[in-house]
mmCIF file of C-alpha atoms in Angstrom:
data_model
loop_
_atom_site.group_PDB
_atom_site.id
_atom_site.type_symbol
_atom_site.label_atom_id
_atom_site.label_comp_id
_atom_site.label_asym_id
_atom_site.label_seq_id
_atom_site.Cartn_x
_atom_site.Cartn_y
_atom_site.Cartn_z
ATOM 1 C CA MET J 1 122.923 73.264 103.377
ATOM 2 C CA SER J 2 120.263 70.748 104.040
ATOM 3 C CA SER J 3 117.599 69.882 101.632
ATOM 4 C CA SER J 4 113.955 69.978 102.282
ATOM 5 C CA THR J 5 111.875 66.868 102.195
ATOM 6 C CA GLU J 6 108.519 68.434 102.990
ATOM 7 C CA SER J 7 105.645 68.090 100.618
ATOM 8 C CA SER J 8 104.659 71.038 98.490
ATOM 9 C CA PRO J 9 101.902 73.445 99.469
ATOM 10 C CA SER J 10 99.718 71.987 96.759
ATOM 11 C CA SER J 11 99.500 68.761 98.790
ATOM 12 C CA PRO J 12 96.041 67.623 100.007
ATOM 13 C CA GLY J 13 96.650 69.436 103.314
ATOM 14 C CA VAL J 14 96.513 72.834 101.584
ATOM 15 C CA PRO J 15 94.245 72.623 98.523
ATOM 16 C CA LEU J 16 94.386 75.299 95.851
ATOM 17 C CA LEU J 17 90.956 76.787 96.644
ATOM 18 C CA LEU J 18 91.897 77.194 100.296
ATOM 19 C CA LEU J 19 95.186 78.787 99.262
ATOM 20 C CA LEU J 20 93.311 81.329 97.128
ATOM 21 C CA LEU J 21 90.858 82.021 99.954
ATOM 22 C CA LEU J 22 93.653 82.635 102.453
ATOM 23 C CA GLY J 23 95.333 84.973 99.980
ATOM 24 C CA ALA J 24 92.060 86.869 99.512
ATOM 25 C CA LEU J 25 91.598 87.164 103.287
ATOM 26 C CA THR J 26 95.049 88.702 103.724
ATOM 27 C CA ALA J 27 94.423 91.019 100.748
ATOM 28 C CA ILE J 28 91.474 92.670 102.531
ATOM 29 C CA ALA J 29 93.732 95.068 104.465
ATOM 30 C CA PRO J 30 95.717 96.457 101.498
ATOM 31 C CA MET J 31 92.581 96.588 99.347
ATOM 32 C CA SER J 32 90.693 98.525 102.015
ATOM 33 C CA THR J 33 93.408 101.184 102.137
ATOM 34 C CA ASP J 34 94.788 101.357 98.590
ATOM 35 C CA MET J 35 91.440 101.176 96.815
ATOM 36 C CA TYR J 36 89.914 104.218 98.516
ATOM 37 C CA LEU J 37 93.023 106.429 98.334
ATOM 38 C CA PRO J 38 92.062 107.825 94.882
ATOM 39 C CA GLY J 39 88.724 108.888 96.368
ATOM 40 C CA PHE J 40 90.156 111.193 99.063
ATOM 41 C CA PRO J 41 89.461 114.448 97.163
ATOM 42 C CA ALA J 42 85.961 113.299 96.188
ATOM 43 C CA ILE J 43 85.144 112.220 99.762
ATOM 44 C CA GLN J 44 86.409 115.559 101.088
ATOM 45 C CA ALA J 45 84.279 117.485 98.611
ATOM 46 C CA GLY J 46 81.223 115.244 99.000
ATOM 47 C CA LEU J 47 81.143 115.489 102.801
ATOM 48 C CA GLY J 48 82.297 119.107 102.943
ATOM 49 C CA LEU J 49 85.417 118.295 104.970
ATOM 50 C CA ALA J 50 88.498 120.406 105.607
ATOM 51 C CA PRO J 51 91.871 119.366 104.106
ATOM 52 C CA GLY J 52 93.424 116.524 106.084
ATOM 53 C CA GLN J 53 90.201 115.347 107.728
ATOM 54 C CA VAL J 54 89.669 112.399 105.390
ATOM 55 C CA GLU J 55 93.074 111.075 106.501
ATOM 56 C CA LEU J 56 91.605 110.605 109.993
ATOM 57 C CA SER J 57 89.517 107.743 108.595
ATOM 58 C CA PHE J 58 92.771 106.114 107.451
ATOM 59 C CA SER J 59 94.106 106.177 111.021
ATOM 60 C CA ALA J 60 90.765 104.956 112.413
ATOM 61 C CA TYR J 61 90.968 101.878 110.184
ATOM 62 C CA PHE J 62 94.393 100.906 111.522
ATOM 63 C CA ILE J 63 93.393 101.522 115.139
ATOM 64 C CA GLY J 64 90.457 99.166 114.606
ATOM 65 C CA MET J 65 92.782 96.626 113.019
ATOM 66 C CA LEU J 66 95.261 96.630 115.892
ATOM 67 C CA LEU J 67 92.516 96.290 118.499
ATOM 68 C CA GLY J 68 90.816 93.490 116.583
ATOM 69 C CA MET J 69 94.037 91.570 116.020
ATOM 70 C CA LEU J 70 94.711 91.288 119.740
ATOM 71 C CA CYS J 71 91.161 89.974 120.311
ATOM 72 C CA TYR J 72 90.703 87.504 117.449
ATOM 73 C CA GLY J 73 93.792 85.447 118.315
ATOM 74 C CA PRO J 74 92.786 84.276 121.809
ATOM 75 C CA ILE J 75 89.132 83.970 120.754
ATOM 76 C CA SER J 76 90.156 81.621 117.930
ATOM 77 C CA ASP J 77 92.231 79.473 120.315
ATOM 78 C CA ARG J 78 89.101 78.975 122.431
ATOM 79 C CA PHE J 79 86.289 78.707 119.874
ATOM 80 C CA GLY J 80 88.115 77.710 116.680
ATOM 81 C CA ARG J 81 89.175 79.647 113.593
ATOM 82 C CA ARG J 82 85.880 79.700 111.683
ATOM 83 C CA PRO J 83 83.570 81.555 114.143
ATOM 84 C CA PRO J 84 85.728 84.703 114.545
ATOM 85 C CA LEU J 85 86.443 84.700 110.800
ATOM 86 C CA LEU J 86 82.727 84.579 110.026
ATOM 87 C CA PHE J 87 82.046 87.384 112.500
ATOM 88 C CA GLY J 88 84.926 89.509 111.196
ATOM 89 C CA LEU J 89 83.934 89.185 107.546
ATOM 90 C CA ALA J 90 80.284 89.932 108.324
ATOM 91 C CA LEU J 91 81.274 93.028 110.333
ATOM 92 C CA TYR J 92 83.651 94.154 107.581
ATOM 93 C CA SER J 93 80.985 93.815 104.882
ATOM 94 C CA LEU J 94 78.356 95.637 106.959
ATOM 95 C CA ALA J 95 80.751 98.469 107.848
ATOM 96 C CA SER J 96 81.714 98.840 104.179
ATOM 97 C CA LEU J 97 78.064 99.279 103.217
ATOM 98 C CA LEU J 98 77.586 101.808 106.021
ATOM 99 C CA LEU J 99 80.638 103.708 104.752
ATOM 100 C CA ALA J 100 78.960 104.066 101.371
ATOM 101 C CA GLY J 101 76.151 105.942 103.128
ATOM 102 C CA SER J 102 78.379 108.180 105.277
ATOM 103 C CA GLU J 103 77.114 111.748 105.572
ATOM 104 C CA SER J 104 79.574 113.215 108.095
ATOM 105 C CA LEU J 105 83.158 112.944 109.318
ATOM 106 C CA VAL J 106 82.016 111.197 112.503
ATOM 107 C CA GLU J 107 80.260 108.485 110.497
ATOM 108 C CA LEU J 108 83.221 108.106 108.143
ATOM 109 C CA ILE J 109 85.647 107.639 111.041
ATOM 110 C CA GLY J 110 83.316 105.363 113.017
ATOM 111 C CA TRP J 111 82.489 103.037 110.144
ATOM 112 C CA ARG J 112 86.171 102.895 109.091
ATOM 113 C CA PHE J 113 87.059 101.850 112.645
ATOM 114 C CA LEU J 114 84.508 99.017 112.461
ATOM 115 C CA GLN J 115 85.722 98.092 108.986
ATOM 116 C CA GLY J 116 89.256 97.683 110.339
ATOM 117 C CA LEU J 117 87.972 95.807 113.394
ATOM 118 C CA GLY J 118 86.269 93.251 111.147
ATOM 119 C CA GLY J 119 88.709 93.133 108.252
ATOM 120 C CA CYS J 120 91.752 92.251 110.350
ATOM 121 C CA ALA J 121 90.337 88.802 111.201
ATOM 122 C CA GLY J 122 91.582 87.435 107.892
ATOM 123 C CA ALA J 123 95.147 88.692 108.365
ATOM 124 C CA VAL J 124 95.426 87.244 111.876
ATOM 125 C CA LEU J 125 93.687 83.916 111.414
ATOM 126 C CA THR J 126 95.263 83.076 108.062
ATOM 127 C CA VAL J 127 98.598 82.710 109.864
ATOM 128 C CA ALA J 128 96.986 80.523 112.553
ATOM 129 C CA ILE J 129 95.269 78.339 109.934
ATOM 130 C CA VAL J 130 98.549 77.788 108.092
ATOM 131 C CA ARG J 131 100.168 76.867 111.418
ATOM 132 C CA ASP J 132 97.348 74.395 112.131
ATOM 133 C CA ARG J 133 97.734 72.587 108.812
ATOM 134 C CA CYS J 134 101.440 72.760 107.956
ATOM 135 C CA THR J 135 104.908 71.850 109.136
ATOM 136 C CA PRO J 136 107.290 74.831 109.448
ATOM 137 C CA GLN J 137 108.927 74.154 106.073
ATOM 138 C CA GLN J 138 105.524 73.733 104.405
ATOM 139 C CA ALA J 139 104.269 76.864 106.149
ATOM 140 C CA ALA J 140 107.021 79.019 104.642
ATOM 141 C CA ARG J 141 106.133 77.827 101.132
ATOM 142 C CA VAL J 142 102.404 78.298 101.733
ATOM 143 C CA MET J 143 102.993 81.817 103.080
ATOM 144 C CA SER J 144 104.995 82.617 99.948
ATOM 145 C CA MET J 145 102.002 81.604 97.823
ATOM 146 C CA ILE J 146 99.671 83.691 99.982
ATOM 147 C CA THR J 147 102.068 86.611 99.531
ATOM 148 C CA LEU J 148 101.678 86.169 95.773
ATOM 149 C CA VAL J 149 97.899 86.636 95.996
ATOM 150 C CA MET J 150 98.197 89.432 98.561
ATOM 151 C CA GLY J 151 100.920 91.180 96.547
ATOM 152 C CA VAL J 152 98.618 91.678 93.583
ATOM 153 C CA ALA J 153 96.319 93.879 95.724
ATOM 154 C CA PRO J 154 98.606 96.961 95.899
ATOM 155 C CA ILE J 155 99.020 96.761 92.118
ATOM 156 C CA LEU J 156 95.349 96.472 91.183
ATOM 157 C CA ALA J 157 93.566 98.206 94.079
ATOM 158 C CA PRO J 158 94.481 101.838 93.220
ATOM 159 C CA LEU J 159 93.667 101.214 89.561
ATOM 160 C CA ALA J 160 90.343 99.593 90.441
ATOM 161 C CA GLY J 161 89.570 102.370 92.917
ATOM 162 C CA GLY J 162 90.207 105.042 90.305
ATOM 163 C CA LEU J 163 88.056 103.220 87.752
ATOM 164 C CA VAL J 164 85.138 102.721 90.158
ATOM 165 C CA LEU J 165 85.457 106.330 91.314
ATOM 166 C CA GLY J 166 85.284 107.634 87.759
ATOM 167 C CA LEU J 167 82.280 105.504 86.834
ATOM 168 C CA TRP J 168 80.079 105.592 89.937
ATOM 169 C CA GLY J 169 81.567 107.894 92.582
ATOM 170 C CA TRP J 170 83.378 107.357 95.875
ATOM 171 C CA GLN J 171 80.459 105.556 97.542
ATOM 172 C CA ALA J 172 80.775 102.729 95.013
ATOM 173 C CA ILE J 173 84.310 101.978 96.232
ATOM 174 C CA PHE J 174 82.927 100.868 99.589
ATOM 175 C CA VAL J 175 80.123 98.903 97.917
ATOM 176 C CA VAL J 176 82.778 96.983 95.961
ATOM 177 C CA LEU J 177 84.714 96.329 99.183
ATOM 178 C CA ALA J 178 81.506 95.068 100.819
ATOM 179 C CA GLY J 179 81.003 92.732 97.874
ATOM 180 C CA PHE J 180 84.564 91.447 98.216
ATOM 181 C CA GLY J 181 83.971 90.785 101.912
ATOM 182 C CA LEU J 182 80.775 88.856 101.170
ATOM 183 C CA LEU J 183 82.580 86.873 98.472
ATOM 184 C CA CYS J 184 85.240 85.892 101.014
ATOM 185 C CA LEU J 185 82.473 84.987 103.468
ATOM 186 C CA CYS J 186 80.876 82.650 100.914
ATOM 187 C CA GLY J 187 84.276 81.136 100.153
ATOM 188 C CA LEU J 188 84.891 80.562 103.843
ATOM 189 C CA LEU J 189 81.585 78.725 104.244
ATOM 190 C CA SER J 190 82.308 76.598 101.167
ATOM 191 C CA VAL J 191 86.027 75.829 101.445
ATOM 192 C CA LEU J 192 87.299 76.083 105.018
ATOM 193 C CA ASP J 193 86.659 73.402 107.603
ATOM 194 C CA GLU J 194 87.658 74.029 111.201
ATOM 195 C CA THR J 195 91.447 73.615 111.495
ATOM 196 C CA LEU J 196 91.890 73.845 115.277
ATOM 197 C CA ALA J 197 92.340 70.268 116.486
ATOM 198 C CA GLN J 198 91.893 70.943 120.202
ATOM 199 C CA ARG J 199 90.186 73.978 121.679
ATOM 200 C CA GLY J 200 91.834 75.879 124.508
ATOM 201 C CA ALA J 201 90.721 76.553 128.051
ATOM 202 C CA ARG J 202 87.889 78.876 129.051
ATOM 203 C CA LEU J 203 88.469 82.385 127.742
ATOM 204 C CA ALA J 204 89.365 84.911 130.457
ATOM 205 C CA LEU J 205 91.298 88.162 130.498
ATOM 206 C CA TRP J 206 94.127 87.146 132.840
ATOM 207 C CA PRO J 207 95.177 83.981 130.936
ATOM 208 C CA VAL J 208 95.106 85.981 127.690
ATOM 209 C CA LEU J 209 97.332 88.700 129.151
ATOM 210 C CA LYS J 210 99.632 86.048 130.634
ATOM 211 C CA GLY J 211 99.802 84.347 127.239
ATOM 212 C CA TYR J 212 100.879 87.571 125.576
ATOM 213 C CA ALA J 213 103.453 88.155 128.326
ATOM 214 C CA ASP J 214 104.841 84.634 127.834
ATOM 215 C CA LEU J 215 105.160 85.247 124.103
ATOM 216 C CA LEU J 216 106.999 88.520 124.697
ATOM 217 C CA ARG J 217 109.494 86.567 126.838
ATOM 218 C CA ASP J 218 109.914 83.864 124.175
ATOM 219 C CA ARG J 219 113.220 84.936 122.593
ATOM 220 C CA SER J 220 112.746 82.773 119.522
ATOM 221 C CA PHE J 221 109.210 83.971 118.761
ATOM 222 C CA ILE J 222 109.814 87.639 119.485
ATOM 223 C CA GLY J 223 113.061 87.613 117.514
ATOM 224 C CA TYR J 224 111.427 86.310 114.357
ATOM 225 C CA ALA J 225 108.350 88.506 114.853
ATOM 226 C CA LEU J 226 110.460 91.643 115.320
ATOM 227 C CA SER J 227 112.612 90.766 112.315
ATOM 228 C CA GLN J 228 109.506 90.794 110.143
ATOM 229 C CA ALA J 229 108.010 93.815 111.921
ATOM 230 C CA PHE J 230 111.118 95.947 111.377
ATOM 231 C CA THR J 231 111.482 94.851 107.740
ATOM 232 C CA THR J 232 107.816 95.509 106.993
ATOM 233 C CA GLY J 233 108.010 98.783 108.926
ATOM 234 C CA ALA J 234 110.756 99.946 106.575
ATOM 235 C CA MET J 235 108.432 99.181 103.653
ATOM 236 C CA PHE J 236 105.643 101.214 105.297
ATOM 237 C CA ALA J 237 108.111 104.095 105.562
ATOM 238 C CA TYR J 238 108.649 103.782 101.813
ATOM 239 C CA ILE J 239 104.881 103.794 101.174
ATOM 240 C CA VAL J 240 104.457 106.988 103.196
ATOM 241 C CA GLY J 241 107.585 108.754 101.947
ATOM 242 C CA SER J 242 107.862 107.679 98.306
ATOM 243 C CA PRO J 243 105.246 110.122 96.892
ATOM 244 C CA PHE J 244 107.251 113.054 98.275
ATOM 245 C CA ALA J 245 110.584 111.500 97.257
ATOM 246 C CA LEU J 246 109.577 110.816 93.661
ATOM 247 C CA ILE J 247 106.943 113.434 92.808
ATOM 248 C CA GLU J 248 108.040 116.501 94.771
ATOM 249 C CA LEU J 249 111.800 116.009 95.108
ATOM 250 C CA HIS J 250 112.522 114.463 91.713
ATOM 251 C CA GLY J 251 109.671 115.700 89.557
ATOM 252 C CA VAL J 252 108.108 112.356 88.611
ATOM 253 C CA ALA J 253 104.697 113.067 87.075
ATOM 254 C CA PRO J 254 101.846 111.843 89.309
ATOM 255 C CA GLN J 255 100.479 109.670 86.492
ATOM 256 C CA TYR J 256 103.812 107.810 86.364
ATOM 257 C CA PHE J 257 104.146 107.375 90.112
ATOM 258 C CA GLY J 258 101.704 104.445 90.021
ATOM 259 C CA PHE J 259 103.960 102.765 87.456
ATOM 260 C CA PHE J 260 106.969 102.838 89.793
ATOM 261 C CA PHE J 261 104.795 101.756 92.723
ATOM 262 C CA GLY J 262 103.459 98.843 90.677
ATOM 263 C CA ILE J 263 106.934 97.741 89.548
ATOM 264 C CA ASN J 264 108.038 97.472 93.170
ATOM 265 C CA ALA J 265 104.892 95.520 94.078
ATOM 266 C CA ILE J 266 105.643 93.117 91.217
ATOM 267 C CA GLY J 267 109.120 92.696 92.722
ATOM 268 C CA LEU J 268 107.476 91.665 95.996
ATOM 269 C CA VAL J 269 105.353 89.071 94.204
ATOM 270 C CA LEU J 270 108.277 87.637 92.216
ATOM 271 C CA ALA J 271 110.476 87.495 95.319
ATOM 272 C CA SER J 272 107.846 85.514 97.223
ATOM 273 C CA GLN J 273 107.802 82.931 94.438
ATOM 274 C CA PHE J 274 111.595 82.833 94.205
ATOM 275 C CA VAL J 275 111.852 82.029 97.906
ATOM 276 C CA ARG J 276 109.270 79.274 97.444
ATOM 277 C CA GLN J 277 111.628 77.559 95.019
ATOM 278 C CA LEU J 278 114.613 78.044 97.333
ATOM 279 C CA LEU J 279 112.669 76.392 100.158
ATOM 280 C CA ARG J 280 112.757 73.144 98.205
ATOM 281 C CA ARG J 281 116.504 73.048 98.857
ATOM 282 C CA TYR J 282 117.230 75.181 101.922
ATOM 283 C CA THR J 283 115.587 75.641 105.312
ATOM 284 C CA SER J 284 113.843 78.840 106.358
ATOM 285 C CA GLN J 285 116.555 79.510 108.930
ATOM 286 C CA GLN J 286 119.327 79.204 106.364
ATOM 287 C CA LEU J 287 117.552 81.535 103.956
ATOM 288 C CA LEU J 288 116.676 84.096 106.612
ATOM 289 C CA SER J 289 120.289 84.410 107.753
ATOM 290 C CA VAL J 290 121.156 85.645 104.254
ATOM 291 C CA MET J 291 118.010 87.493 103.208
ATOM 292 C CA LEU J 292 117.822 89.869 106.163
ATOM 293 C CA TRP J 293 120.914 91.565 104.737
ATOM 294 C CA LEU J 294 119.042 92.547 101.558
ATOM 295 C CA PRO J 295 116.702 95.192 103.041
ATOM 296 C CA LEU J 296 119.706 96.548 104.956
ATOM 297 C CA LEU J 297 121.512 96.835 101.618
ATOM 298 C CA ALA J 298 118.548 98.863 100.337
ATOM 299 C CA GLY J 299 118.825 101.175 103.337
ATOM 300 C CA THR J 300 122.564 101.488 102.745
ATOM 301 C CA LEU J 301 121.962 102.522 99.117
ATOM 302 C CA LEU J 302 119.594 105.258 100.295
ATOM 303 C CA LEU J 303 122.167 106.366 102.862
ATOM 304 C CA LEU J 304 124.914 106.502 100.215
ATOM 305 C CA ASN J 305 122.601 108.493 97.961
ATOM 306 C CA GLN J 306 122.133 111.018 100.764
ATOM 307 C CA LEU J 307 125.815 111.194 101.768
ATOM 308 C CA LEU J 308 127.239 111.369 98.248
ATOM 309 C CA GLY J 309 124.538 113.616 96.819
ATOM 310 C CA VAL J 310 123.972 111.350 93.818
ATOM 311 C CA PRO J 311 121.813 113.260 91.301
ATOM 312 C CA GLY J 312 118.555 111.852 89.983
ATOM 313 C CA LEU J 313 117.058 108.467 90.804
ATOM 314 C CA TRP J 314 120.006 106.199 90.013
ATOM 315 C CA LEU J 315 120.305 104.850 93.553
ATOM 316 C CA ILE J 316 116.823 105.645 94.851
ATOM 317 C CA LEU J 317 114.823 103.473 92.440
ATOM 318 C CA PRO J 318 116.999 100.324 92.863
ATOM 319 C CA ALA J 319 116.925 100.847 96.633
ATOM 320 C CA PHE J 320 113.118 101.099 96.685
ATOM 321 C CA PHE J 321 112.788 98.002 94.486
ATOM 322 C CA LEU J 322 115.169 95.971 96.674
ATOM 323 C CA LEU J 323 113.473 97.199 99.856
ATOM 324 C CA VAL J 324 109.976 96.143 98.771
ATOM 325 C CA SER J 325 111.100 92.895 97.125
ATOM 326 C CA SER J 326 112.991 91.813 100.243
ATOM 327 C CA VAL J 327 109.718 91.737 102.203
ATOM 328 C CA GLY J 328 108.632 88.888 99.918
ATOM 329 C CA LEU J 329 111.853 87.046 100.766
ATOM 330 C CA VAL J 330 111.857 87.641 104.520
ATOM 331 C CA GLY J 331 108.151 87.505 105.429
ATOM 332 C CA PRO J 332 107.269 83.871 104.619
ATOM 333 C CA ASN J 333 110.312 82.599 106.534
ATOM 334 C CA THR J 334 109.929 84.760 109.641
ATOM 335 C CA THR J 335 106.233 83.889 109.867
ATOM 336 C CA ALA J 336 106.875 80.143 109.588
ATOM 337 C CA LEU J 337 109.702 80.211 112.141
ATOM 338 C CA ALA J 338 107.836 82.421 114.619
ATOM 339 C CA MET J 339 104.797 80.118 114.563
ATOM 340 C CA ALA J 340 106.675 76.799 114.456
ATOM 341 C CA ARG J 341 106.558 76.026 118.209
ATOM 342 C CA GLN J 342 103.302 77.727 119.201
ATOM 343 C CA GLY J 343 100.972 74.717 119.232
ATOM 344 C CA GLN J 344 97.733 75.384 121.128
ATOM 345 C CA ARG J 345 98.395 79.125 121.395
ATOM 346 C CA ALA J 346 98.785 79.602 117.632
ATOM 347 C CA GLY J 347 95.905 82.084 117.502
ATOM 348 C CA LEU J 348 97.381 84.170 120.308
ATOM 349 C CA ALA J 349 100.835 84.062 118.700
ATOM 350 C CA SER J 350 99.421 84.941 115.288
ATOM 351 C CA ALA J 351 97.607 87.942 116.764
ATOM 352 C CA LEU J 352 100.745 89.286 118.441
ATOM 353 C CA HIS J 353 102.887 88.565 115.377
ATOM 354 C CA VAL J 354 100.597 90.422 112.962
ATOM 355 C CA SER J 355 99.945 93.230 115.469
ATOM 356 C CA LEU J 356 103.673 93.833 115.853
ATOM 357 C CA THR J 357 104.035 93.950 112.076
ATOM 358 C CA PHE J 358 101.262 96.488 111.528
ATOM 359 C CA GLY J 359 102.159 98.429 114.672
ATOM 360 C CA MET J 360 105.758 98.823 113.535
ATOM 361 C CA GLY J 361 104.477 99.865 110.121
ATOM 362 C CA MET J 362 102.343 102.593 111.702
ATOM 363 C CA LEU J 363 105.332 103.749 113.782
ATOM 364 C CA ALA J 364 107.582 103.923 110.719
ATOM 365 C CA GLY J 365 105.033 105.930 108.754
ATOM 366 C CA LEU J 366 104.503 108.262 111.710
ATOM 367 C CA LEU J 367 108.248 108.849 112.077
ATOM 368 C CA VAL J 368 108.621 109.703 108.390
ATOM 369 C CA SER J 369 105.772 112.214 108.701
ATOM 370 C CA LEU J 370 106.945 113.791 111.977
ATOM 371 C CA LEU J 371 110.596 114.077 110.884
ATOM 372 C CA HIS J 372 109.731 115.526 107.479
ATOM 373 C CA ASP J 373 112.187 118.322 106.647
ATOM 374 C CA GLY J 374 111.809 118.698 102.895
ATOM 375 C CA SER J 375 114.558 116.189 102.105
ATOM 376 C CA LEU J 376 114.963 112.429 101.715
ATOM 377 C CA LEU J 377 116.917 112.174 104.985
ATOM 378 C CA PRO J 378 114.009 111.214 107.323
ATOM 379 C CA LEU J 379 112.895 108.376 105.030
ATOM 380 C CA THR J 380 116.508 107.237 104.620
ATOM 381 C CA LEU J 381 117.182 107.145 108.368
ATOM 382 C CA VAL J 382 113.946 105.313 109.195
ATOM 383 C CA VAL J 383 114.532 102.681 106.497
ATOM 384 C CA PHE J 384 118.166 102.146 107.484
ATOM 385 C CA CYS J 385 117.556 102.016 111.251
ATOM 386 C CA PHE J 386 114.530 99.736 110.967
ATOM 387 C CA ASN J 387 116.448 97.257 108.821
ATOM 388 C CA VAL J 388 119.358 97.300 111.273
ATOM 389 C CA GLY J 389 116.763 96.514 113.941
ATOM 390 C CA GLY J 390 115.411 93.581 111.930
ATOM 391 C CA LEU J 391 118.860 92.069 111.516
ATOM 392 C CA LEU J 392 119.758 92.564 115.189
ATOM 393 C CA ALA J 393 116.466 91.018 116.351
ATOM 394 C CA HIS J 394 117.313 87.891 114.400
ATOM 395 C CA ARG J 395 120.966 87.705 115.417
ATOM 396 C CA LEU J 396 120.546 88.548 119.107
ATOM 397 C CA LEU J 397 117.142 87.046 119.925
ATOM 398 C CA SER J 398 116.226 84.251 117.500
ATOM 399 C CA LEU J 399 119.721 82.845 116.992
ATOM 400 C CA GLY J 400 120.467 83.410 120.676
ATOM 401 C CA ALA J 401 117.453 81.286 121.604
ATOM 402 C CA ARG J 402 118.620 78.530 119.252
ATOM 403 C CA ALA J 403 122.019 78.538 120.953
ATOM 404 C CA ILE J 404 120.508 78.454 124.465
ATOM 405 C CA TYR J 405 117.701 75.948 123.927
ATOM 406 C CA GLY J 406 119.186 73.948 121.073
ATOM 407 C CA GLU J 407 116.234 74.546 118.731
ATOM 408 C CA ALA J 408 116.396 72.808 115.404
ATOM 409 C CA GLY J 409 116.306 74.954 112.358
ATOM 410 C CA ALA J 410 113.016 74.899 110.566
#
């Protein structure tokens, strides 16, 4: 296997402060969901809502995210990365403050939609900024460092949300999120210079739609993007299905569920740093060809658990840990490879790439919910099938494009 000669992500092209800022920007999405989850009962009681109505605000946030992602990419290719980031962070912070003053379900849903619409700018444009500043091999290592910062959010956010809720009430959770958004806004103004070297043509609907259509026909891009989307989708299935699997099926006490959830999140963080070290010796393509088998192994363990009727958590816990950790191994490489050849349409490509990832995650979670039958089978099937899809997308699309067009491995 070939060795890497690229400079490290701590080179002058990607200074440490910028790395931390990009990590914070990508952490906005998990913080905005995980931090307010402990407040669901309090929000329901405070606004006088029926059971299940608070969850509508959760869906509204992701709908806003998906819509915003598809808009910020082409806008950033035309006007640069900084202006849409500034707008998105300002909108996110304002919507968070408005959420703290919500007095009805309509307001809660509306402000959550706007919060998602603004907060997704960081997730989309971080990928474009890394593409602007880095070679593909550098980009994979930088994305692994960003994953480290982002991976801490699912560990700390529920704990912080519970603490804030206990001290000051559910409204304070959204005030804290507004403060985090403003902090990121200040960091953006202080640390990030414009990274887009050459601005694109005049922004119009038809060229944007044509650009998305061209990307969907790009076998290399769509193969890598779908590989990550399927792998991340399997993790979303775990997030949705694991409370039932552990607490209701296997009697894990609710106070210990967060411990298992945190252990798996730590696995994600450690995996992202392990792959960073491997990238000093191997290329992203070489690593991806091996690492896409790991989440499939996790799905296979869950399938064996279901078929053999293994008692307890002996196969379930290792499978969950491997499933979540593998996202830290796969994600940095698929992102770097998908963005490697995008050039002046990096913003557009980043938007589609991240939208596919979150969209597949929403689909996986929806399937687990709709197929729920009181057993672990729906979660098992979704995880297994999604990871088969991720492997096939890489083998049939990405590697097929390399064979046809003679692309060099990144």
